[in-house]
Amino acid sequence: MRFFHTQLIVSRHTTHVPGLRKTAAFRNRSSCDMCLSGDTLDCMLRLNEDTKWNAAVADDEPAVFLQLQPEQDGPNLRIDLFSLQLFLRVCEAKSIARAADLENIAASAVSKRISDLETRLRIKLFHRTSRGLEPTSAAQSLIHHARVLMRDITQMETELAHHAAGVSGQVRIYASVSTIVQHLPVELRSFIADHPSIGVELQECSSTEAVDAVCENLADIGIFGGVVPREGLRIIPYLSDRIVVLTPPDHPLSTRSSVRFEEFPDYNLIGPKKGSYLDHLVLRAASELDRPLKIPIRLNGFDTVASMVETGLGIGLVPEGCAARYASGGNFAVLRLDDDWALRQWNICVQEGATLPPPVRLLLDHLTRGIA
């Protein structure tokens, strides 16, 4: 079992330490940094029933007793951030001397930090090669965790600085009409109340357009439905909603609580905007039917769809959140659509690996708070 020092007691004679029993002892001539004994002092370990002590003794000098505690099975992980920063510098520079120059400190200080880090972690961090210092396989794992830790520390410092000084700027969002009319108003109201110096530019668009806008740096944040595969994007699940069926109160379906899409060919359907997420879902479901849909008109915007349904032109598909508002006036019936695709998933996308400006980072955190 290994031990480390935790408590200092000074006494002129070892027998003055209450309870100390000379049941086991050994001496060595090595230096003890923890008790500052130096090379000329002897270190003596005495054991009693309850306490383990280290005594650094010299002739006619007070004995320095350090209480020892058993170390945990794993490495001693009292690691300071600066040592990790120097470790990453050495990995990048492949040289202690170059890393020291980059950090503007002595090479001996860098070497000591790396040595201490190896001692604490009980692993070898570097191999010497013709190309310089190369990290060991164990160090490769440490590189990953150190970078994540440094990034999180930087993020923490940035966010705290923002709270202290306030942040100003502009955030560009491209989003579908479904999220704009259902969810974003409440989210943006609370965000702007907390950050009045940050402006938000909101553009209504299709899911494909939202993704394209982020890829082309026309938008900072895109909100889209379904799977729109693109390279170079970070995708974050946002929320889900359900599509329901809106009918006039005198429609043949109005007395029912639910309907399946396979029944739609019997009725006129107010079609969604071409290219929209909902249009994609409808076309995919229609391809599995043996009869064509009857779509007399296509519209962009759920308010206009509701207006057409109210006139009796056909039935419409709208998000459940919108339908509740329309049905409150008694001019519509709302039916559940009993198809799996009626439950839609919305996602947020930003550029992968990009350092987001502080206003964008704050809004993204606001929109995704509570999301695992």
Short mmCIF file of C-alpha atoms in Angstrom, two decimals:
data_model
loop_
_atom_site.label_atom_id
_atom_site.label_comp_id
_atom_site.label_asym_id
_atom_site.label_seq_id
_atom_site.Cartn_x
_atom_site.Cartn_y
_atom_site.Cartn_z
CA MET A 1 0.00 0.00 0.00
CA ARG A 2 1.23 3.52 -0.80
CA PHE A 3 0.93 6.52 1.54
CA PHE A 4 0.98 10.29 1.26
CA HIS A 5 1.50 13.03 3.87
CA THR A 6 -1.45 14.95 5.26
CA GLN A 7 -0.54 16.34 8.68
CA LEU A 8 2.56 17.91 10.26
CA ILE A 9 3.58 17.54 13.91
CA VAL A 10 6.92 18.68 15.33
CA SER A 11 8.47 17.10 18.43
CA ARG A 12 12.05 16.98 19.77
CA HIS A 13 11.82 13.28 20.59
CA THR A 14 9.84 10.56 18.90
CA THR A 15 8.68 9.30 22.28
CA HIS A 16 6.83 12.60 22.79
CA VAL A 17 4.26 11.64 20.19
CA PRO A 18 1.31 10.16 22.08
CA GLY A 19 0.43 6.64 21.10
CA LEU A 20 3.49 6.14 18.86
CA ARG A 21 4.80 2.59 19.09
CA LYS A 22 8.18 1.50 17.85
CA THR A 23 6.78 -1.72 16.47
CA ALA A 24 8.22 -1.35 12.97
CA ALA A 25 10.81 0.97 11.52
CA PHE A 26 13.08 1.41 8.54
CA ARG A 27 15.59 4.01 7.44
CA ASN A 28 16.66 5.25 4.03
CA ARG A 29 18.88 8.01 2.73
CA SER A 30 16.69 9.31 -0.10
CA SER A 31 15.31 12.83 -0.17
CA CYS A 32 11.76 13.41 1.01
CA ASP A 33 10.25 16.42 -0.78
CA MET A 34 7.03 16.33 1.20
CA CYS A 35 8.69 16.66 4.63
CA LEU A 36 11.62 18.76 3.34
CA SER A 37 14.14 16.41 4.96
CA GLY A 38 16.81 16.78 2.28
CA ASP A 39 19.42 14.22 1.28
CA THR A 40 21.24 14.36 4.62
CA LEU A 41 18.26 13.42 6.74
CA ASP A 42 17.04 9.98 7.56
CA CYS A 43 13.40 9.08 7.10
CA MET A 44 11.86 6.70 9.61
CA LEU A 45 8.44 5.10 9.32
CA ARG A 46 6.90 4.02 12.63
CA LEU A 47 3.63 2.16 12.81
CA ASN A 48 1.10 1.95 15.60
CA GLU A 49 -2.37 0.46 15.75
CA ASP A 50 -4.32 3.46 14.50
CA THR A 51 -1.91 5.88 12.87
CA LYS A 52 0.94 5.71 10.37
CA TRP A 53 3.68 8.32 10.79
CA ASN A 54 6.70 9.45 8.83
CA ALA A 55 9.47 10.95 10.98
CA ALA A 56 12.27 12.96 9.37
CA VAL A 57 14.93 13.08 12.07
CA ALA A 58 18.39 14.63 12.40
CA ASP A 59 20.88 14.64 15.24
CA ASP A 60 19.83 17.02 18.02
CA GLU A 61 17.06 18.47 15.82
CA PRO A 62 13.31 18.37 16.34
CA ALA A 63 11.70 15.42 14.66
CA VAL A 64 9.19 16.28 11.94
CA PHE A 65 6.25 13.91 11.95
CA LEU A 66 3.88 13.68 9.00
CA GLN A 67 0.72 11.67 9.31
CA LEU A 68 0.29 9.28 6.41
CA GLN A 69 -3.00 8.27 4.84
CA PRO A 70 -3.53 5.37 2.45
CA GLU A 71 -3.78 6.49 -1.15
CA GLN A 72 -6.72 5.43 -3.30
CA ASP A 73 -6.24 2.55 -5.74
CA GLY A 74 -6.30 4.93 -8.73
CA PRO A 75 -3.81 7.68 -9.57
CA ASN A 76 -3.61 10.89 -7.59
CA LEU A 77 -5.69 13.19 -9.78
CA ARG A 78 -4.91 16.51 -8.13
CA ILE A 79 -3.90 17.94 -11.51
CA ASP A 80 -3.70 21.65 -12.19
CA LEU A 81 -4.93 23.10 -15.46
CA PHE A 82 -1.64 24.75 -16.34
CA SER A 83 0.11 21.36 -16.35
CA LEU A 84 -2.51 20.06 -18.78
CA GLN A 85 -2.03 23.14 -20.93
CA LEU A 86 1.74 22.55 -21.02
CA PHE A 87 1.16 18.87 -21.82
CA LEU A 88 -0.93 19.84 -24.86
CA ARG A 89 1.73 22.35 -25.91
CA VAL A 90 4.41 19.67 -25.82
CA CYS A 91 2.18 17.38 -27.88
CA GLU A 92 1.78 20.11 -30.50
CA ALA A 93 5.41 21.27 -30.51
CA LYS A 94 6.96 17.79 -30.08
CA SER A 95 9.60 19.47 -27.97
CA ILE A 96 9.82 20.70 -24.40
CA ALA A 97 12.04 23.61 -25.47
CA ARG A 98 9.62 24.78 -28.16
CA ALA A 99 6.66 24.37 -25.82
CA ALA A 100 8.49 26.47 -23.23
CA ASP A 101 9.10 29.20 -25.81
CA LEU A 102 5.42 29.21 -26.79
CA GLU A 103 4.36 29.52 -23.15
CA ASN A 104 7.18 31.95 -22.32
CA ILE A 105 8.49 29.92 -19.38
CA ALA A 106 11.69 28.00 -18.67
CA ALA A 107 12.15 24.61 -20.30
CA SER A 108 13.09 23.15 -16.91
CA ALA A 109 9.71 24.25 -15.55
CA VAL A 110 7.91 22.50 -18.41
CA SER A 111 9.98 19.36 -17.89
CA LYS A 112 9.19 19.37 -14.16
CA ARG A 113 5.47 19.79 -14.83
CA ILE A 114 5.45 16.89 -17.30
CA SER A 115 7.41 14.71 -14.87
CA ASP A 116 5.00 15.54 -12.05
CA LEU A 117 2.07 14.76 -14.31
CA GLU A 118 3.53 11.35 -15.16
CA THR A 119 4.07 10.66 -11.46
CA ARG A 120 0.52 11.61 -10.52
CA LEU A 121 -1.04 9.61 -13.36
CA ARG A 122 1.46 6.73 -13.08
CA ILE A 123 1.90 6.60 -16.85
CA LYS A 124 4.60 7.53 -19.33
CA LEU A 125 3.42 10.38 -21.53
CA PHE A 126 6.07 10.66 -24.26
CA HIS A 127 8.49 8.60 -26.32
CA ARG A 128 11.62 10.22 -27.74
CA THR A 129 11.87 9.70 -31.51
CA SER A 130 13.86 11.18 -34.37
CA ARG A 131 10.92 13.50 -34.99
CA GLY A 132 10.82 14.68 -31.41
CA LEU A 133 8.56 13.77 -28.51
CA GLU A 134 5.63 11.55 -29.48
CA PRO A 135 2.71 10.90 -27.09
CA THR A 136 2.26 7.35 -25.85
CA SER A 137 -1.01 5.47 -26.32
CA ALA A 138 -1.98 6.40 -22.77
CA ALA A 139 -1.20 10.05 -23.52
CA GLN A 140 -3.51 9.94 -26.55
CA SER A 141 -6.42 9.36 -24.19
CA LEU A 142 -5.25 12.22 -21.98
CA ILE A 143 -5.02 14.52 -25.03
CA HIS A 144 -8.72 14.02 -25.74
CA HIS A 145 -9.83 14.65 -22.17
CA ALA A 146 -7.46 17.59 -21.70
CA ARG A 147 -8.78 19.29 -24.84
CA VAL A 148 -12.38 18.78 -23.75
CA LEU A 149 -11.56 20.14 -20.31
CA MET A 150 -9.75 23.19 -21.71
CA ARG A 151 -12.59 23.88 -24.09
CA ASP A 152 -15.13 23.67 -21.28
CA ILE A 153 -13.04 25.95 -19.07
CA THR A 154 -12.80 28.50 -21.90
CA GLN A 155 -16.54 28.23 -22.44
CA MET A 156 -17.18 28.76 -18.74
CA GLU A 157 -14.93 31.81 -18.61
CA THR A 158 -16.58 33.26 -21.71
CA GLU A 159 -20.10 32.77 -20.41
CA LEU A 160 -19.28 34.24 -17.02
CA ALA A 161 -17.64 37.21 -18.71
CA HIS A 162 -20.79 37.67 -20.77
CA HIS A 163 -22.91 37.75 -17.65
CA ALA A 164 -20.57 40.29 -16.10
CA ALA A 165 -20.25 42.62 -19.07
CA GLY A 166 -23.31 41.88 -21.17
CA VAL A 167 -23.23 40.65 -24.79
CA SER A 168 -24.42 42.44 -27.90
CA GLY A 169 -24.75 41.25 -31.46
CA GLN A 170 -27.07 39.70 -34.02
CA VAL A 171 -28.20 36.10 -34.50
CA ARG A 172 -29.58 34.85 -37.82
CA ILE A 173 -32.11 32.01 -37.66
CA TYR A 174 -33.67 30.18 -40.60
CA ALA A 175 -36.64 28.09 -39.49
CA SER A 176 -39.76 26.40 -40.80
CA VAL A 177 -43.16 27.98 -40.35
CA SER A 178 -44.21 25.20 -37.95
CA THR A 179 -41.58 26.12 -35.36
CA ILE A 180 -42.09 29.84 -35.92
CA VAL A 181 -45.82 29.78 -35.19
CA GLN A 182 -45.69 27.22 -32.37
CA HIS A 183 -42.52 27.35 -30.32
CA LEU A 184 -40.09 30.12 -31.22
CA PRO A 185 -42.24 33.09 -30.11
CA VAL A 186 -42.13 32.03 -26.45
CA GLU A 187 -38.46 31.00 -26.64
CA LEU A 188 -37.38 34.25 -28.27
CA ARG A 189 -39.44 36.40 -25.93
CA SER A 190 -37.67 35.01 -22.86
CA PHE A 191 -34.26 35.12 -24.56
CA ILE A 192 -34.58 38.75 -25.62
CA ALA A 193 -35.82 39.66 -22.15
CA ASP A 194 -32.61 38.18 -20.70
CA HIS A 195 -30.36 39.62 -23.44
CA PRO A 196 -31.88 42.88 -24.67
CA SER A 197 -28.68 43.88 -26.49
CA ILE A 198 -28.82 40.82 -28.77
CA GLY A 199 -30.96 41.13 -31.90
CA VAL A 200 -32.55 38.17 -33.68
CA GLU A 201 -33.17 38.03 -37.43
CA LEU A 202 -35.73 35.30 -38.11
CA GLN A 203 -36.30 34.02 -41.65
CA GLU A 204 -39.18 31.68 -42.52
CA CYS A 205 -38.15 28.94 -44.94
CA SER A 206 -38.37 25.24 -45.76
CA SER A 207 -36.29 22.64 -43.94
CA THR A 208 -33.95 22.23 -46.91
CA GLU A 209 -33.49 25.99 -47.15
CA ALA A 210 -32.67 26.20 -43.43
CA VAL A 211 -29.92 23.60 -43.76
CA ASP A 212 -28.55 25.19 -46.93
CA ALA A 213 -28.46 28.60 -45.23
CA VAL A 214 -26.30 27.29 -42.39
CA CYS A 215 -23.97 25.47 -44.81
CA GLU A 216 -23.57 28.67 -46.86
CA ASN A 217 -23.10 30.83 -43.74
CA LEU A 218 -26.29 32.77 -44.45
CA ALA A 219 -27.68 31.64 -41.09
CA ASP A 220 -26.10 31.02 -37.71
CA ILE A 221 -28.80 28.56 -36.62
CA GLY A 222 -31.10 26.43 -38.74
CA ILE A 223 -34.22 24.63 -37.54
CA PHE A 224 -35.41 21.84 -39.82
CA GLY A 225 -37.57 18.75 -39.83
CA GLY A 226 -36.68 15.23 -40.84
CA VAL A 227 -33.28 14.08 -42.00
CA VAL A 228 -31.47 16.45 -44.33
CA PRO A 229 -27.99 14.92 -44.59
CA ARG A 230 -25.12 17.39 -44.99
CA GLU A 231 -21.45 17.22 -44.13
CA GLY A 232 -19.96 19.77 -41.79
CA LEU A 233 -23.04 20.26 -39.62
CA ARG A 234 -23.65 19.63 -35.96
CA ILE A 235 -27.20 18.33 -35.49
CA ILE A 236 -29.02 18.79 -32.17
CA PRO A 237 -32.48 17.26 -31.54
CA TYR A 238 -34.87 20.09 -30.73
CA LEU A 239 -38.50 19.08 -30.24
CA SER A 240 -41.35 17.09 -31.76
CA ASP A 241 -44.89 17.94 -32.78
CA ARG A 242 -47.90 16.12 -34.19
CA ILE A 243 -49.84 16.78 -37.37
CA VAL A 244 -53.64 16.67 -37.02
CA VAL A 245 -56.54 16.99 -39.45
CA LEU A 246 -58.66 20.14 -39.59
CA THR A 247 -62.19 19.93 -41.04
CA PRO A 248 -65.24 22.23 -41.22
CA PRO A 249 -67.85 21.49 -38.53
CA ASP A 250 -70.27 20.07 -41.12
CA HIS A 251 -67.75 17.80 -42.86
CA PRO A 252 -68.45 14.01 -43.01
CA LEU A 253 -65.33 13.41 -40.89
CA SER A 254 -66.14 16.05 -38.28
CA THR A 255 -67.95 13.68 -35.91
CA ARG A 256 -64.98 11.32 -35.67
CA SER A 257 -62.03 11.54 -33.32
CA SER A 258 -59.41 10.16 -35.70
CA VAL A 259 -58.75 9.29 -39.32
CA ARG A 260 -56.10 7.44 -41.30
CA PHE A 261 -54.31 8.90 -44.29
CA GLU A 262 -55.49 6.06 -46.52
CA GLU A 263 -58.99 7.63 -46.34
CA PHE A 264 -57.81 10.98 -47.74
CA PRO A 265 -58.42 10.20 -51.45
CA ASP A 266 -62.17 10.39 -50.67
CA TYR A 267 -61.92 14.10 -49.81
CA ASN A 268 -60.35 17.31 -51.07
CA LEU A 269 -57.07 18.09 -49.31
CA ILE A 270 -55.66 21.59 -48.93
CA GLY A 271 -52.08 20.82 -49.92
CA PRO A 272 -48.98 22.09 -48.09
CA LYS A 273 -46.37 24.23 -49.80
CA LYS A 274 -44.25 22.29 -52.28
CA GLY A 275 -40.86 21.36 -50.88
CA SER A 276 -41.88 21.78 -47.25
CA TYR A 277 -41.27 19.12 -44.60
CA LEU A 278 -45.01 18.41 -44.45
CA ASP A 279 -45.19 18.14 -48.24
CA HIS A 280 -42.40 15.57 -48.16
CA LEU A 281 -44.30 13.50 -45.57
CA VAL A 282 -47.57 13.71 -47.52
CA LEU A 283 -45.94 12.71 -50.83
CA ARG A 284 -44.19 9.76 -49.23
CA ALA A 285 -47.43 8.54 -47.63
CA ALA A 286 -49.37 9.12 -50.87
CA SER A 287 -46.91 6.95 -52.81
CA GLU A 288 -48.15 3.95 -50.82
CA LEU A 289 -51.81 4.52 -51.73
CA ASP A 290 -53.53 2.91 -54.72
CA ARG A 291 -55.52 6.08 -55.45
CA PRO A 292 -54.33 9.64 -56.10
CA LEU A 293 -54.99 12.50 -53.72
CA LYS A 294 -57.36 15.30 -54.66
CA ILE A 295 -55.45 18.55 -54.00
CA PRO A 296 -57.33 21.55 -55.45
CA ILE A 297 -54.93 24.11 -53.99
CA ARG A 298 -51.58 24.39 -52.21
CA LEU A 299 -50.87 27.05 -49.62
CA ASN A 300 -48.00 28.31 -47.52
CA GLY A 301 -48.96 29.10 -43.94
CA PHE A 302 -51.33 27.35 -41.60
CA ASP A 303 -53.54 30.39 -41.09
CA THR A 304 -54.37 30.39 -44.81
CA VAL A 305 -54.96 26.64 -44.72
CA ALA A 306 -57.43 27.15 -41.87
CA SER A 307 -59.19 29.90 -43.84
CA MET A 308 -59.65 27.60 -46.83
CA VAL A 309 -60.90 24.77 -44.61
CA GLU A 310 -63.37 27.16 -43.01
CA THR A 311 -64.86 27.96 -46.43
CA GLY A 312 -65.43 24.25 -47.07
CA LEU A 313 -62.81 23.87 -49.80
CA GLY A 314 -61.37 20.74 -48.19
CA ILE A 315 -59.64 19.27 -45.16
CA GLY A 316 -56.25 20.48 -44.00
CA LEU A 317 -53.17 19.25 -42.20
CA VAL A 318 -51.84 21.52 -39.46
CA PRO A 319 -49.65 21.14 -36.33
CA GLU A 320 -51.57 20.23 -33.20
CA GLY A 321 -50.48 23.46 -31.48
CA CYS A 322 -52.06 25.55 -34.25
CA ALA A 323 -55.21 23.43 -34.42
CA ALA A 324 -56.03 24.05 -30.76
CA ARG A 325 -56.06 27.78 -31.45
CA TYR A 326 -58.20 27.47 -34.58
CA ALA A 327 -60.72 25.09 -32.97
CA SER A 328 -61.34 27.38 -29.99
CA GLY A 329 -63.74 29.46 -32.07
CA GLY A 330 -65.97 26.48 -32.87
CA ASN A 331 -65.51 26.78 -36.64
CA PHE A 332 -63.44 23.61 -37.01
CA ALA A 333 -63.27 19.98 -35.95
CA VAL A 334 -59.86 18.52 -35.09
CA LEU A 335 -59.12 14.84 -35.74
CA ARG A 336 -56.10 12.78 -34.77
CA LEU A 337 -54.14 11.44 -37.75
CA ASP A 338 -53.47 7.79 -36.93
CA ASP A 339 -50.28 7.38 -38.94
CA ASP A 340 -46.76 7.10 -37.54
CA TRP A 341 -45.40 9.90 -39.72
CA ALA A 342 -47.84 12.36 -38.11
CA LEU A 343 -45.34 12.68 -35.23
CA ARG A 344 -42.55 14.90 -36.53
CA GLN A 345 -39.04 15.49 -35.19
CA TRP A 346 -37.40 18.91 -35.43
CA ASN A 347 -33.66 19.50 -35.21
CA ILE A 348 -31.28 22.42 -34.84
CA CYS A 349 -28.14 22.66 -36.95
CA VAL A 350 -25.01 24.81 -36.69
CA GLN A 351 -21.68 24.53 -38.45
CA GLU A 352 -19.60 21.64 -37.10
CA GLY A 353 -16.41 22.64 -35.36
CA ALA A 354 -17.06 26.35 -35.76
CA THR A 355 -16.34 28.72 -32.90
CA LEU A 356 -19.77 30.22 -32.44
CA PRO A 357 -19.98 33.95 -31.69
CA PRO A 358 -21.10 34.63 -28.10
CA PRO A 359 -24.65 35.78 -29.07
CA VAL A 360 -25.17 32.62 -31.16
CA ARG A 361 -23.81 30.42 -28.38
CA LEU A 362 -26.15 32.02 -25.86
CA LEU A 363 -29.23 31.56 -28.05
CA LEU A 364 -28.30 27.98 -28.92
CA ASP A 365 -27.91 27.16 -25.22
CA HIS A 366 -31.25 28.85 -24.54
CA LEU A 367 -33.07 26.81 -27.19
CA THR A 368 -31.50 23.50 -26.18
CA ARG A 369 -31.53 23.84 -22.39
CA GLY A 370 -32.91 20.72 -20.78
CA ILE A 371 -32.20 18.59 -23.85
CA ALA A 372 -30.09 15.56 -22.94
#
